[in-house]
Coordinates of C-alpha atoms in Angstrom, one line a residue:
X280 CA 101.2 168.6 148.2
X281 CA 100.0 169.3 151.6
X282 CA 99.3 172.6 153.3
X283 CA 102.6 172.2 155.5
X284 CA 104.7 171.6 152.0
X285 CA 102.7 174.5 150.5
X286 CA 103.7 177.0 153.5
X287 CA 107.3 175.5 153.8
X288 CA 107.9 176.2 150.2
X289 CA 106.4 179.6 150.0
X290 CA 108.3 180.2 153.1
X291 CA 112.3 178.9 152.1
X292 CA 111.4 181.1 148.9
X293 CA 111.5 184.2 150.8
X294 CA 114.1 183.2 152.9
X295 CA 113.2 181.7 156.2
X296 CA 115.8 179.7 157.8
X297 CA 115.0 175.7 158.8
X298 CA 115.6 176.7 162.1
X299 CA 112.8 179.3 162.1
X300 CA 110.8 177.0 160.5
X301 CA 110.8 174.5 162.9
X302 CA 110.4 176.5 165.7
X303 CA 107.7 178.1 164.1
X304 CA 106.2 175.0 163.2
X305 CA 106.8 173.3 166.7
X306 CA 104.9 176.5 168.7
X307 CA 101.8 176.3 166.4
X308 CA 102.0 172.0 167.7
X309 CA 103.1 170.4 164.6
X310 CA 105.2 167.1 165.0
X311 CA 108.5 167.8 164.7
X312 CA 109.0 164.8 163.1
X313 CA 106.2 165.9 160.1
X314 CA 108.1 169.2 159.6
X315 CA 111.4 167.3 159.3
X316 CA 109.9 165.1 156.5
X317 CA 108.2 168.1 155.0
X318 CA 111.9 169.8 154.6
X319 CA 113.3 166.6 153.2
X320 CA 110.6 166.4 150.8
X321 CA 111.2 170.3 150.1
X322 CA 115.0 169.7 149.7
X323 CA 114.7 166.6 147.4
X324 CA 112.4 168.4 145.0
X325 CA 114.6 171.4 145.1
X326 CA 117.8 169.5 144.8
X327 CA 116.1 166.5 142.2
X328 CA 117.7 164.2 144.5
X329 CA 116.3 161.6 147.1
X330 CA 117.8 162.5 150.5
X331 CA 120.1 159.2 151.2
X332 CA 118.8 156.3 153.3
X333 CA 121.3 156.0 156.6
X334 CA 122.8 152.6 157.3
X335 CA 121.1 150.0 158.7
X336 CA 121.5 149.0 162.3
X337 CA 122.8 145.7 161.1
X338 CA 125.7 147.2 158.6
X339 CA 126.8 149.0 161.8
X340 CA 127.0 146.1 163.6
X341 CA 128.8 143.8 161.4
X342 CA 131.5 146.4 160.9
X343 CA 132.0 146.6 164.5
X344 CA 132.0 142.8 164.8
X345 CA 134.7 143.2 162.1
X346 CA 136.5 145.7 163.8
X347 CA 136.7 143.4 167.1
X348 CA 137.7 140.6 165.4
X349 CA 140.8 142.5 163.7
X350 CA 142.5 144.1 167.1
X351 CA 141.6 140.4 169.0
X352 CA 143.5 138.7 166.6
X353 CA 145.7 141.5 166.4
X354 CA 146.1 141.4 170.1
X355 CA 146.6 137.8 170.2
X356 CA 148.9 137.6 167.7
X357 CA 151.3 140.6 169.2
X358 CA 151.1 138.9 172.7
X359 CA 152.1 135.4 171.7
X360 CA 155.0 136.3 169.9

């Protein structure tokens, strides 16, 4: 565990907001994006669950190929009738 996971923790058990943290965090010129995997490591452990991965750029893209295929054939099919 590393000295930012140690402070976060001691810190969320008295209370401290993630906002506070952060901004805390940010002044003293930590990466934000360190403190925001420190508080997803903090809320996994406290929760016993891995924080989801998001989609990948390329599921988002097929479905909005998908998408445009449905209201083109849509389209066509409405207009030639």
């Amino acid at each position: 565990m590393s000295e930012l996971d140690t402070f976060l923790q001691a810190a969320k058990s008295r209370g401290a907001s993630d906002e506070f943290l952060v901004n805390l965090l940010k002044e003293q010129g930590w990466p934000q994006s360190e403190v925001y995997a420190a508080l997803a490591r903090h809320y996994a452990a406290a929760t016993g669950v891995a924080i989801p991965a998001a989609p990948s750029r390329l599921e988002s893209a097929r479905e909005a190929f998908f998408h445009l295929l449905a209201f083109a054939t849509l389209a066509t099919w409405i207009f030639s009738t």
